mmCIF file of C-alpha atoms in Angstrom:
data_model
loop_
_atom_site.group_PDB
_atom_site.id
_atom_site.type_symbol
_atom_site.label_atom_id
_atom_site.label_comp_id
_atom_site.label_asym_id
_atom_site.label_seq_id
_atom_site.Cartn_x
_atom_site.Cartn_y
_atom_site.Cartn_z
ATOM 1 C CA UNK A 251 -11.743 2.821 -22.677
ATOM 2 C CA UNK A 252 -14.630 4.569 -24.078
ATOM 3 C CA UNK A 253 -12.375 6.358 -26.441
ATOM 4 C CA UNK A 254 -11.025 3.508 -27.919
ATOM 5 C CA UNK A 255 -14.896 2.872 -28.627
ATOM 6 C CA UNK A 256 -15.115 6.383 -30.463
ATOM 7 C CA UNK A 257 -12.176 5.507 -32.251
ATOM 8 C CA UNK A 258 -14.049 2.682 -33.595
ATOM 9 C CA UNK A 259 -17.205 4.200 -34.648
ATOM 10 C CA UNK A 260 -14.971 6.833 -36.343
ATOM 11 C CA UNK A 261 -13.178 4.346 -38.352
ATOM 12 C CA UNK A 262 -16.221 2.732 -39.115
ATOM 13 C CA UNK A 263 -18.115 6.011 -40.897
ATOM 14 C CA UNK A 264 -14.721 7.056 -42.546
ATOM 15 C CA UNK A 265 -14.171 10.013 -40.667
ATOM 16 C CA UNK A 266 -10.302 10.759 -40.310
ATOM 17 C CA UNK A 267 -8.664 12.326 -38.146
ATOM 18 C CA UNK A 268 -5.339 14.151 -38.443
ATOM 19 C CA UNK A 269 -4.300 15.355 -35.076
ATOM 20 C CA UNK A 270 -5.001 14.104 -31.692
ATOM 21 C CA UNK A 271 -4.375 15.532 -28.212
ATOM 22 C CA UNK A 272 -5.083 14.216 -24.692
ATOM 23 C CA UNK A 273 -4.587 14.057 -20.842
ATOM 24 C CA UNK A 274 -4.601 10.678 -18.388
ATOM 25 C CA UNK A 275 -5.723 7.939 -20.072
ATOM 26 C CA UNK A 276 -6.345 9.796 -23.281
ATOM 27 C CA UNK A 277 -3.144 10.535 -24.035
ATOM 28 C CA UNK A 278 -2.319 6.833 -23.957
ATOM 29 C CA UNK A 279 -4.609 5.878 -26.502
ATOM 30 C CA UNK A 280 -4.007 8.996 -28.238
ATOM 31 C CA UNK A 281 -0.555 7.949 -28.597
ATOM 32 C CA UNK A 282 -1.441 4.712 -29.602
ATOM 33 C CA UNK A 283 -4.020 6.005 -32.093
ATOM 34 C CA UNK A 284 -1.770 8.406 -33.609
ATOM 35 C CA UNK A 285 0.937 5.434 -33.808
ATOM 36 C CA UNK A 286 -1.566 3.328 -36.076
ATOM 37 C CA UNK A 287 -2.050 0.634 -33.556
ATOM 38 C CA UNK A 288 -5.112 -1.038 -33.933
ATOM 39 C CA UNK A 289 -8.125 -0.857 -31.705
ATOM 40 C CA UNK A 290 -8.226 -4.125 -30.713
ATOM 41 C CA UNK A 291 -4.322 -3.550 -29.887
ATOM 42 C CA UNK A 292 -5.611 -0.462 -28.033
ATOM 43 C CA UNK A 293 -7.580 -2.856 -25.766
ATOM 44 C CA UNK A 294 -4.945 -5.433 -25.282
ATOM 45 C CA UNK A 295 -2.408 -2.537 -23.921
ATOM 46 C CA UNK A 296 -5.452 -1.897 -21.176
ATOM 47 C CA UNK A 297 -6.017 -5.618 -20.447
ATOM 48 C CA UNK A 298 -2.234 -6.484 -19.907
ATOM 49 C CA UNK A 299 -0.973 -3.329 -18.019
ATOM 50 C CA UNK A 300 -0.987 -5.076 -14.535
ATOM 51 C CA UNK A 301 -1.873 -2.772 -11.845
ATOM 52 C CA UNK A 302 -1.029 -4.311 -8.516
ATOM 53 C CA UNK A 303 2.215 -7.006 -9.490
ATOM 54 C CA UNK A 304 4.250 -6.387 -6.362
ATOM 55 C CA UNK A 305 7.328 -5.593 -8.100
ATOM 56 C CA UNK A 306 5.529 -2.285 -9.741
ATOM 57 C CA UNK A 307 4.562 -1.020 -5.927
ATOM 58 C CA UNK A 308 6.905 2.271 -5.329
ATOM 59 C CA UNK A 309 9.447 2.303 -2.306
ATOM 60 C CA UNK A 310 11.648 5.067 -3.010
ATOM 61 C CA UNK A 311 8.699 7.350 -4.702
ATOM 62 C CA UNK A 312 5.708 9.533 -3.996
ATOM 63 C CA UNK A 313 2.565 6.932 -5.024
ATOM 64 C CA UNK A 314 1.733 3.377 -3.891
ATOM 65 C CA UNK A 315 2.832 2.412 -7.741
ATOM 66 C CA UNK A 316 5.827 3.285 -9.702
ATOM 67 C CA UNK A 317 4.612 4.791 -13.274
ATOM 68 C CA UNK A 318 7.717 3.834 -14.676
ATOM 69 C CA UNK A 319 7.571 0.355 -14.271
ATOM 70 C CA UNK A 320 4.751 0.807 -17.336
ATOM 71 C CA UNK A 321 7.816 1.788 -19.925
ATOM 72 C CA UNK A 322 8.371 -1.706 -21.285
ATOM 73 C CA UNK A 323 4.862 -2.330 -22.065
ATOM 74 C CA UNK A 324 4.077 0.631 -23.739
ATOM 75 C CA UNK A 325 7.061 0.530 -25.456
ATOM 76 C CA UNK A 326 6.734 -2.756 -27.018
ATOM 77 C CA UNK A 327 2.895 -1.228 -28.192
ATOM 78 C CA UNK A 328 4.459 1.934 -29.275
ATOM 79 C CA UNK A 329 8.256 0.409 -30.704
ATOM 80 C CA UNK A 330 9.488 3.558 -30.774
ATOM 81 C CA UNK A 331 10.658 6.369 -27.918
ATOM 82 C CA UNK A 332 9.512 9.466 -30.445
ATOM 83 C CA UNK A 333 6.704 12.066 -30.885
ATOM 84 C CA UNK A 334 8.226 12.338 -34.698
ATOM 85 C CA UNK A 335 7.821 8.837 -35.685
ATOM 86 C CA UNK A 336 4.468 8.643 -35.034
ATOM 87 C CA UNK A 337 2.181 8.682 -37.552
ATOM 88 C CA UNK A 338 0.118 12.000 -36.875
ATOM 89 C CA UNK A 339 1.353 15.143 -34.441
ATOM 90 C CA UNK A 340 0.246 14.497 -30.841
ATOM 91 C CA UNK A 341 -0.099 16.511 -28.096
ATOM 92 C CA UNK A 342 0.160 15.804 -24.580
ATOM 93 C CA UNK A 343 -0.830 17.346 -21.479
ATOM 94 C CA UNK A 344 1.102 16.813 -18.302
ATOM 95 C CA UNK A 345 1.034 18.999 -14.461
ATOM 96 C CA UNK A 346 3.807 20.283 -13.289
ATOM 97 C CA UNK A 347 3.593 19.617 -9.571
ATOM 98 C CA UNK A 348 6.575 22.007 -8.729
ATOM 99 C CA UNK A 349 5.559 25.406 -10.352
ATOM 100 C CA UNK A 350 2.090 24.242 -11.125
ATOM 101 C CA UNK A 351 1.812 24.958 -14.111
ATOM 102 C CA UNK A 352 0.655 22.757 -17.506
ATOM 103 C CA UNK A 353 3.096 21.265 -19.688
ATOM 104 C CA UNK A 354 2.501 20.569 -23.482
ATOM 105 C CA UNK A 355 4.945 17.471 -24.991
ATOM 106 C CA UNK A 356 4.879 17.403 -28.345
ATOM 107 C CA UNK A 357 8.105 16.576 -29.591
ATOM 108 C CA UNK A 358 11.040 14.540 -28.582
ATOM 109 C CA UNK A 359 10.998 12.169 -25.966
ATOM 110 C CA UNK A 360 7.798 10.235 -26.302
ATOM 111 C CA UNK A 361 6.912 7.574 -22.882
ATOM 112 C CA UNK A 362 7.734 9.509 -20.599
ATOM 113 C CA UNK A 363 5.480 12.212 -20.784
ATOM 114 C CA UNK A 364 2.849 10.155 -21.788
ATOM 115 C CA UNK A 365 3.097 7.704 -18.427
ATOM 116 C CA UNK A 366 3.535 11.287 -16.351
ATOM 117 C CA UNK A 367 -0.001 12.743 -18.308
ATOM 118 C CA UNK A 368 -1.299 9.241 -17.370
ATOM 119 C CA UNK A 369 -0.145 9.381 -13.659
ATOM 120 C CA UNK A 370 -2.892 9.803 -11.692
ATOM 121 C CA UNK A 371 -2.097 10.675 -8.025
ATOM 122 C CA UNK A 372 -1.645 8.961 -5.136
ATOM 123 C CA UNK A 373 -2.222 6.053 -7.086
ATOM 124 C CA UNK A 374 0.644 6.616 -9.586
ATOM 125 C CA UNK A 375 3.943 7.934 -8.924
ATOM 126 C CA UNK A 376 5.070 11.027 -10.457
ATOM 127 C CA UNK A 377 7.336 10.802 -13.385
ATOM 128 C CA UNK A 378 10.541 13.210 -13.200
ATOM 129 C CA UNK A 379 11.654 14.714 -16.773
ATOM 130 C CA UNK A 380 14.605 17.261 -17.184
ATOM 131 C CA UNK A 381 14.311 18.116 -13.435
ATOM 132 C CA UNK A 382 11.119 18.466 -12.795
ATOM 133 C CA UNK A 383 8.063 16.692 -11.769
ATOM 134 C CA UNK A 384 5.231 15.846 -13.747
ATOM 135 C CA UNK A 385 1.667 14.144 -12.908
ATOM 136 C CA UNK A 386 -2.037 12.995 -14.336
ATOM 137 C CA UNK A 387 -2.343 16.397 -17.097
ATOM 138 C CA UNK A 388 -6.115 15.659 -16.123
ATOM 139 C CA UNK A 389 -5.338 17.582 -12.570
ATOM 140 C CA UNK A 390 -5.136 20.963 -14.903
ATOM 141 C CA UNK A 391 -6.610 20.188 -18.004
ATOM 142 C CA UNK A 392 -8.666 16.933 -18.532
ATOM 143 C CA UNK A 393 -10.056 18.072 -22.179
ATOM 144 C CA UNK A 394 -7.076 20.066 -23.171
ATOM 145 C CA UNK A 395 -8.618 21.908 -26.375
ATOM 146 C CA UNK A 396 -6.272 24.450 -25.753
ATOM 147 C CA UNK A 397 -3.284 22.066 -27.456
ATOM 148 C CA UNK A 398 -4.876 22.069 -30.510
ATOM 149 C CA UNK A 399 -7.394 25.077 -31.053
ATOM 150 C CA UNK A 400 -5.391 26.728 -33.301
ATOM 151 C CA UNK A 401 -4.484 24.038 -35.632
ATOM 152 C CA UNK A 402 -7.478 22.927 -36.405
ATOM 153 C CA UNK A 403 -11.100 23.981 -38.206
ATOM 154 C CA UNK A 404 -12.880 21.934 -37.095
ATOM 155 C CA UNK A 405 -12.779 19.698 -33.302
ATOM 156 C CA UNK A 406 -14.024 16.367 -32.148
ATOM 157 C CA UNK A 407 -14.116 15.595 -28.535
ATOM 158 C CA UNK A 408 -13.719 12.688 -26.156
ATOM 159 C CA UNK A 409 -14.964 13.396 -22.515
ATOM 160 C CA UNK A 410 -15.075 10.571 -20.800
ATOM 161 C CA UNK A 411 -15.949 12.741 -17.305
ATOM 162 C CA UNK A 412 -19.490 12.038 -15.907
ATOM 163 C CA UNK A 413 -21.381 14.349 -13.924
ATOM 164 C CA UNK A 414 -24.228 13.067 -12.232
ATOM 165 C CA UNK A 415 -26.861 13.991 -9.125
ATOM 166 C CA UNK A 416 -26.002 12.858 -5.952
ATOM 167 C CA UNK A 417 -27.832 12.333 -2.661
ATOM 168 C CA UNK A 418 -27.045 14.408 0.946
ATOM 169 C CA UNK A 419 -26.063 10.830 2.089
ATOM 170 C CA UNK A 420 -23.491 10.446 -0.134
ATOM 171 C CA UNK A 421 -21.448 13.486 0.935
ATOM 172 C CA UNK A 422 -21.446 12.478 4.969
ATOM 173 C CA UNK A 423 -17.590 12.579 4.860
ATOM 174 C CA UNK A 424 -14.451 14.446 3.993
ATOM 175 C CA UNK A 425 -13.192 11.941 1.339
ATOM 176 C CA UNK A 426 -16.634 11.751 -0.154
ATOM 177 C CA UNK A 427 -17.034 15.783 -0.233
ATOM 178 C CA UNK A 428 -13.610 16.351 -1.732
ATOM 179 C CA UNK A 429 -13.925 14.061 -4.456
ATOM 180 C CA UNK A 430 -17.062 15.626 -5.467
ATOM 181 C CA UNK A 431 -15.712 19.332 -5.209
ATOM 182 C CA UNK A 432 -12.942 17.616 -7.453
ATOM 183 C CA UNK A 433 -15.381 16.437 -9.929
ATOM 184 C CA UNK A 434 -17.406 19.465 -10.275
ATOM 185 C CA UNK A 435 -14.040 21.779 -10.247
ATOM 186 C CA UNK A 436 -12.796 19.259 -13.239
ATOM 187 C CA UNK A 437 -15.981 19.169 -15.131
ATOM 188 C CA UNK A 438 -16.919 23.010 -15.023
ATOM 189 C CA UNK A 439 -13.891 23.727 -16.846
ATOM 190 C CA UNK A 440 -14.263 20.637 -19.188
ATOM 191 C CA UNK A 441 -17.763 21.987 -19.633
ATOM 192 C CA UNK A 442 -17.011 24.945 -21.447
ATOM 193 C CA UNK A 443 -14.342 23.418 -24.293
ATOM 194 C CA UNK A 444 -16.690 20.734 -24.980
ATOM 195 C CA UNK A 445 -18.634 23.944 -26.551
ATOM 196 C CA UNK A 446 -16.212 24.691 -28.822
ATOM 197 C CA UNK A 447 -16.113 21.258 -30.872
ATOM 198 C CA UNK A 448 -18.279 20.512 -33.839
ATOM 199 C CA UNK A 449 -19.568 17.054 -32.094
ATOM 200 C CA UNK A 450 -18.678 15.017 -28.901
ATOM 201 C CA UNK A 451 -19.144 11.893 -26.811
ATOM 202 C CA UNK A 452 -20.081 11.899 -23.076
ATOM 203 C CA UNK A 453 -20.879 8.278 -22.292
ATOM 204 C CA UNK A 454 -23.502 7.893 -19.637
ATOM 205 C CA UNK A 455 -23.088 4.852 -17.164
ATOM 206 C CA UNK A 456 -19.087 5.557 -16.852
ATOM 207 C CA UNK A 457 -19.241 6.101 -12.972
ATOM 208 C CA UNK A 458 -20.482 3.021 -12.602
ATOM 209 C CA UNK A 459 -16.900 1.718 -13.483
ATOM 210 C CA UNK A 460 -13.930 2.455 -11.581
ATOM 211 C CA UNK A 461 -10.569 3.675 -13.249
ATOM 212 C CA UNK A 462 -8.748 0.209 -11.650
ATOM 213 C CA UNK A 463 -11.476 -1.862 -12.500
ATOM 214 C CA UNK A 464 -9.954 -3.938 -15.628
ATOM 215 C CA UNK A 465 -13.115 -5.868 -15.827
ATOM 216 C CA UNK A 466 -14.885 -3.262 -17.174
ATOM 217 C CA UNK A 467 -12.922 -2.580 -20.045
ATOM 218 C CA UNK A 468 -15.232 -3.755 -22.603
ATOM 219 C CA UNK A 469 -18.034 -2.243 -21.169
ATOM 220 C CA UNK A 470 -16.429 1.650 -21.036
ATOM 221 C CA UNK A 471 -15.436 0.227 -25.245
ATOM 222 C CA UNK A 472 -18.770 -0.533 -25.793
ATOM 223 C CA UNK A 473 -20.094 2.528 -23.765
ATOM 224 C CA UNK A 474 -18.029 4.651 -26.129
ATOM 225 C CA UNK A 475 -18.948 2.484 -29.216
ATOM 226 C CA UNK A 476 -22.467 3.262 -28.902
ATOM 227 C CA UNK A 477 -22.828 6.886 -28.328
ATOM 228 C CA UNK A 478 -19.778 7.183 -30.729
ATOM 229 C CA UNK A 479 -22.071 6.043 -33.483
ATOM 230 C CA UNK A 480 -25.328 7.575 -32.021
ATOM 231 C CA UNK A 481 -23.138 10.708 -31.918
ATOM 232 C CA UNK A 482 -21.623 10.728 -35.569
ATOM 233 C CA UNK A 483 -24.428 9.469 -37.250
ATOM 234 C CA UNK A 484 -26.510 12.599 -35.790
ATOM 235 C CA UNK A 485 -23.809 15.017 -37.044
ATOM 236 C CA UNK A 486 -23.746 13.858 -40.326
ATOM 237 C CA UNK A 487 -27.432 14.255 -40.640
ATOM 238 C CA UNK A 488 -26.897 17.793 -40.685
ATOM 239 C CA UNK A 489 -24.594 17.974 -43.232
#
Protein backbone atom coordinates (compact mmCIF):
# COMPACT_ATOMS: atom_id res chain seq x y z
CA UNK A 1 0.00 0.00 0.00
CA UNK A 2 2.93 2.18 0.05
CA UNK A 3 2.29 3.09 -3.51
CA UNK A 4 -0.94 4.30 -3.02
CA UNK A 5 1.05 6.63 -0.48
CA UNK A 6 3.39 7.83 -3.45
CA UNK A 7 0.47 8.35 -5.40
CA UNK A 8 -0.56 10.77 -2.87
CA UNK A 9 2.44 12.79 -2.37
CA UNK A 10 2.54 12.97 -6.21
CA UNK A 11 -0.82 14.42 -6.45
CA UNK A 12 -0.09 16.61 -3.79
CA UNK A 13 3.21 18.49 -5.54
CA UNK A 14 1.40 18.40 -9.01
CA UNK A 15 3.51 16.02 -10.59
CA UNK A 16 1.54 13.99 -13.34
CA UNK A 17 1.97 11.12 -14.54
CA UNK A 18 1.02 9.73 -17.95
CA UNK A 19 1.81 6.09 -18.05
CA UNK A 20 2.00 3.54 -15.41
CA UNK A 21 3.25 -0.06 -15.36
CA UNK A 22 3.42 -2.72 -12.62
CA UNK A 23 3.68 -6.35 -11.27
CA UNK A 24 1.70 -8.02 -7.99
CA UNK A 25 0.16 -5.62 -6.13
CA UNK A 26 1.33 -2.78 -8.29
CA UNK A 27 -0.41 -3.54 -11.07
CA UNK A 28 -3.62 -3.38 -9.06
CA UNK A 29 -3.25 0.00 -8.02
CA UNK A 30 -1.72 0.82 -11.19
CA UNK A 31 -4.85 -0.12 -12.77
CA UNK A 32 -6.78 1.65 -10.44
CA UNK A 33 -4.58 4.75 -10.72
CA UNK A 34 -4.62 4.81 -14.34
CA UNK A 35 -8.61 4.32 -14.09
CA UNK A 36 -8.88 7.72 -12.04
CA UNK A 37 -10.04 6.08 -8.91
CA UNK A 38 -9.27 7.95 -6.04
CA UNK A 39 -6.73 7.17 -3.40
CA UNK A 40 -8.84 6.83 -0.73
CA UNK A 41 -10.87 4.38 -3.20
CA UNK A 42 -7.44 2.77 -3.74
CA UNK A 43 -7.44 1.93 0.01
CA UNK A 44 -10.97 0.80 0.31
CA UNK A 45 -10.32 -1.92 -2.67
CA UNK A 46 -7.33 -3.22 -0.11
CA UNK A 47 -9.50 -3.06 3.04
CA UNK A 48 -12.55 -4.98 1.50
CA UNK A 49 -10.77 -7.69 -0.65
CA UNK A 50 -11.38 -10.53 1.94
CA UNK A 51 -8.64 -12.94 2.02
CA UNK A 52 -9.70 -16.03 3.88
CA UNK A 53 -13.99 -16.09 3.29
CA UNK A 54 -14.33 -19.83 2.87
CA UNK A 55 -16.12 -19.67 -0.27
CA UNK A 56 -12.84 -17.97 -2.04
CA UNK A 57 -10.58 -21.18 -0.76
CA UNK A 58 -9.65 -23.20 -4.19
CA UNK A 59 -10.77 -26.97 -4.57
CA UNK A 60 -10.37 -27.68 -8.08
CA UNK A 61 -7.07 -25.29 -8.47
CA UNK A 62 -3.37 -25.02 -7.81
CA UNK A 63 -3.34 -22.40 -4.52
CA UNK A 64 -5.14 -22.52 -1.15
CA UNK A 65 -7.28 -19.37 -2.73
CA UNK A 66 -9.00 -18.99 -5.97
CA UNK A 67 -7.76 -15.52 -7.67
CA UNK A 68 -10.78 -15.40 -9.51
CA UNK A 69 -13.12 -15.16 -6.91
CA UNK A 70 -11.48 -11.31 -6.70
CA UNK A 71 -13.29 -10.41 -10.31
CA UNK A 72 -16.43 -8.88 -8.84
CA UNK A 73 -14.68 -6.63 -6.56
CA UNK A 74 -12.33 -5.26 -8.75
CA UNK A 75 -14.71 -4.94 -11.22
CA UNK A 76 -17.15 -2.90 -9.43
CA UNK A 77 -13.70 -0.49 -8.55
CA UNK A 78 -12.66 -0.66 -12.09
CA UNK A 79 -16.55 -0.71 -13.99
CA UNK A 80 -15.11 -1.65 -16.90
CA UNK A 81 -13.34 -5.13 -18.37
CA UNK A 82 -10.80 -2.87 -20.77
CA UNK A 83 -7.13 -1.72 -20.96
CA UNK A 84 -8.65 1.03 -23.62
CA UNK A 85 -11.09 2.63 -21.41
CA UNK A 86 -8.87 3.46 -18.94
CA UNK A 87 -7.78 6.66 -18.56
CA UNK A 88 -3.89 6.39 -19.25
CA UNK A 89 -1.99 3.21 -21.15
CA UNK A 90 -1.06 0.54 -18.58
CA UNK A 91 1.13 -2.09 -18.62
CA UNK A 92 1.09 -5.24 -16.89
CA UNK A 93 3.43 -7.85 -16.07
CA UNK A 94 2.34 -11.42 -15.62
CA UNK A 95 4.67 -15.17 -15.51
CA UNK A 96 3.96 -17.57 -17.62
CA UNK A 97 4.30 -20.71 -15.54
CA UNK A 98 4.19 -23.07 -18.66
CA UNK A 99 7.03 -21.72 -20.98
CA UNK A 100 8.36 -19.41 -18.35
CA UNK A 101 8.52 -16.73 -19.87
CA UNK A 102 7.08 -12.87 -19.03
CA UNK A 103 3.97 -11.69 -20.42
CA UNK A 104 3.17 -7.93 -21.11
CA UNK A 105 -0.98 -7.11 -21.14
CA UNK A 106 -1.60 -4.07 -22.40
CA UNK A 107 -4.57 -4.16 -24.35
CA UNK A 108 -7.82 -5.96 -24.38
CA UNK A 109 -9.02 -7.92 -21.71
CA UNK A 110 -8.34 -6.00 -18.56
CA UNK A 111 -9.05 -8.28 -14.84
CA UNK A 112 -7.78 -10.97 -15.73
CA UNK A 113 -4.36 -10.29 -16.23
CA UNK A 114 -4.27 -7.98 -13.62
CA UNK A 115 -5.59 -10.72 -10.77
CA UNK A 116 -2.92 -13.32 -12.62
CA UNK A 117 0.13 -10.32 -12.20
CA UNK A 118 -1.36 -10.08 -8.66
CA UNK A 119 -1.34 -13.91 -7.97
CA UNK A 120 1.15 -14.60 -5.76
CA UNK A 121 1.92 -18.35 -5.37
CA UNK A 122 0.91 -20.87 -3.33
CA UNK A 123 -1.16 -18.43 -1.80
CA UNK A 124 -3.12 -17.46 -4.96
CA UNK A 125 -4.25 -19.63 -7.62
CA UNK A 126 -3.05 -19.20 -11.02
CA UNK A 127 -5.26 -17.48 -13.45
CA UNK A 128 -5.62 -19.34 -16.99
CA UNK A 129 -5.94 -16.83 -20.13
CA UNK A 130 -6.14 -18.08 -23.84
CA UNK A 131 -4.64 -21.46 -22.72
CA UNK A 132 -2.14 -20.76 -20.72
CA UNK A 133 -1.19 -20.14 -17.22
CA UNK A 134 -0.28 -17.06 -15.69
CA UNK A 135 1.02 -16.07 -12.00
CA UNK A 136 2.40 -13.08 -9.51
CA UNK A 137 4.56 -11.00 -12.73
CA UNK A 138 6.72 -10.20 -9.50
CA UNK A 139 8.24 -14.01 -9.85
CA UNK A 140 10.12 -12.52 -13.19
CA UNK A 141 9.97 -9.01 -13.00
CA UNK A 142 8.90 -7.18 -9.75
CA UNK A 143 9.98 -3.51 -11.13
CA UNK A 144 9.25 -4.16 -14.71
CA UNK A 145 11.02 -0.94 -16.29
CA UNK A 146 11.41 -2.86 -19.21
CA UNK A 147 7.38 -2.20 -20.14
CA UNK A 148 7.88 1.20 -20.38
CA UNK A 149 11.63 2.26 -21.07
CA UNK A 150 11.08 3.19 -24.33
CA UNK A 151 8.10 5.32 -24.01
CA UNK A 152 9.16 7.43 -21.72
CA UNK A 153 12.00 10.38 -20.92
CA UNK A 154 11.92 10.44 -17.99
CA UNK A 155 10.93 7.34 -15.01
CA UNK A 156 9.57 7.34 -11.53
CA UNK A 157 9.73 4.26 -9.50
CA UNK A 158 7.81 2.41 -6.83
CA UNK A 159 9.81 -0.45 -5.07
CA UNK A 160 8.16 -1.50 -2.41
CA UNK A 161 10.95 -4.61 -1.92
CA UNK A 162 13.07 -4.29 1.31
CA UNK A 163 16.36 -5.64 1.72
CA UNK A 164 17.64 -5.78 5.03
CA UNK A 165 20.63 -7.62 7.29
CA UNK A 166 19.83 -10.65 8.80
CA UNK A 167 21.27 -12.76 11.61
CA UNK A 168 22.91 -16.64 11.18
CA UNK A 169 19.88 -17.52 13.44
CA UNK A 170 17.48 -16.53 11.21
CA UNK A 171 18.50 -18.81 8.33
CA UNK A 172 18.52 -22.27 10.63
CA UNK A 173 16.00 -23.78 8.13
CA UNK A 174 15.09 -24.60 4.58
CA UNK A 175 11.96 -22.35 4.42
CA UNK A 176 13.84 -19.56 6.08
CA UNK A 177 17.01 -19.94 3.57
CA UNK A 178 14.86 -20.11 0.47
CA UNK A 179 12.91 -17.18 1.11
CA UNK A 180 15.95 -15.21 1.59
CA UNK A 181 17.77 -16.58 -1.64
CA UNK A 182 14.27 -15.45 -3.10
CA UNK A 183 14.60 -12.04 -1.79
CA UNK A 184 18.07 -11.36 -2.72
CA UNK A 185 17.50 -13.13 -6.35
CA UNK A 186 14.30 -10.58 -6.63
CA UNK A 187 16.02 -7.55 -5.36
CA UNK A 188 19.44 -7.85 -7.32
CA UNK A 189 17.60 -7.58 -10.42
CA UNK A 190 15.19 -4.85 -9.05
CA UNK A 191 18.41 -3.21 -7.97
CA UNK A 192 19.72 -2.35 -11.16
CA UNK A 193 16.31 -0.67 -12.93
CA UNK A 194 15.81 1.34 -9.94
CA UNK A 195 19.14 3.06 -11.53
CA UNK A 196 17.65 3.97 -14.45
CA UNK A 197 14.73 6.30 -13.02
CA UNK A 198 15.09 9.98 -12.37
CA UNK A 199 13.77 9.48 -8.54
CA UNK A 200 12.29 6.57 -6.43
CA UNK A 201 10.73 5.37 -3.20
CA UNK A 202 12.04 2.41 -1.12
CA UNK A 203 10.11 2.60 2.13
CA UNK A 204 12.06 1.36 5.09
CA UNK A 205 10.05 -0.56 7.88
CA UNK A 206 7.94 -2.60 5.05
CA UNK A 207 9.15 -6.10 6.34
CA UNK A 208 7.82 -5.44 9.33
CA UNK A 209 4.33 -5.94 7.64
CA UNK A 210 3.23 -8.99 6.07
CA UNK A 211 1.56 -9.07 2.49
CA UNK A 212 -1.86 -10.73 4.35
CA UNK A 213 -1.69 -8.51 7.09
CA UNK A 214 -4.78 -6.01 6.29
CA UNK A 215 -4.10 -4.23 9.47
CA UNK A 216 -1.29 -2.69 8.26
CA UNK A 217 -2.63 -1.03 5.43
CA UNK A 218 -2.41 2.40 6.62
CA UNK A 219 0.82 2.04 7.92
CA UNK A 220 2.58 0.65 4.35
CA UNK A 221 0.12 4.24 3.00
CA UNK A 222 1.69 6.23 5.36
CA UNK A 223 5.16 4.48 4.93
CA UNK A 224 4.88 5.42 1.27
CA UNK A 225 3.36 8.90 2.06
CA UNK A 226 6.33 9.96 3.84
CA UNK A 227 9.29 9.03 1.85
CA UNK A 228 7.03 9.87 -1.21
CA UNK A 229 7.23 13.47 -0.13
CA UNK A 230 10.78 13.27 1.44
CA UNK A 231 11.60 11.79 -1.98
CA UNK A 232 9.94 14.43 -4.40
CA UNK A 233 10.59 17.30 -2.49
CA UNK A 234 14.51 16.36 -2.73
CA UNK A 235 14.22 15.99 -6.54
CA UNK A 236 12.74 19.09 -7.12
CA UNK A 237 15.43 20.84 -5.23
CA UNK A 238 17.62 20.11 -7.96
CA UNK A 239 15.74 21.41 -10.53
Amino acid sequence: MAHIGFIKALQEHEIRIDRVAGSSAGALVGALFANGNSTEDMLSFFKEAPLFKYNYFSITKPGLIDTERYYALLKGFLMHDSFEELQLPLHVAATNLLDGSLKEFNSGELIKPLLASASLTPVFSPVMIDRQLYADGGILSNFPLELVRDYSDRIIGSNTTELSMVEPHQLKNAIQLTARVSSLMIYSRTIEKLKACDFYIQPEGLKTIGFLDKSGIEKAYQLGYEEGSRVISAHLSTI
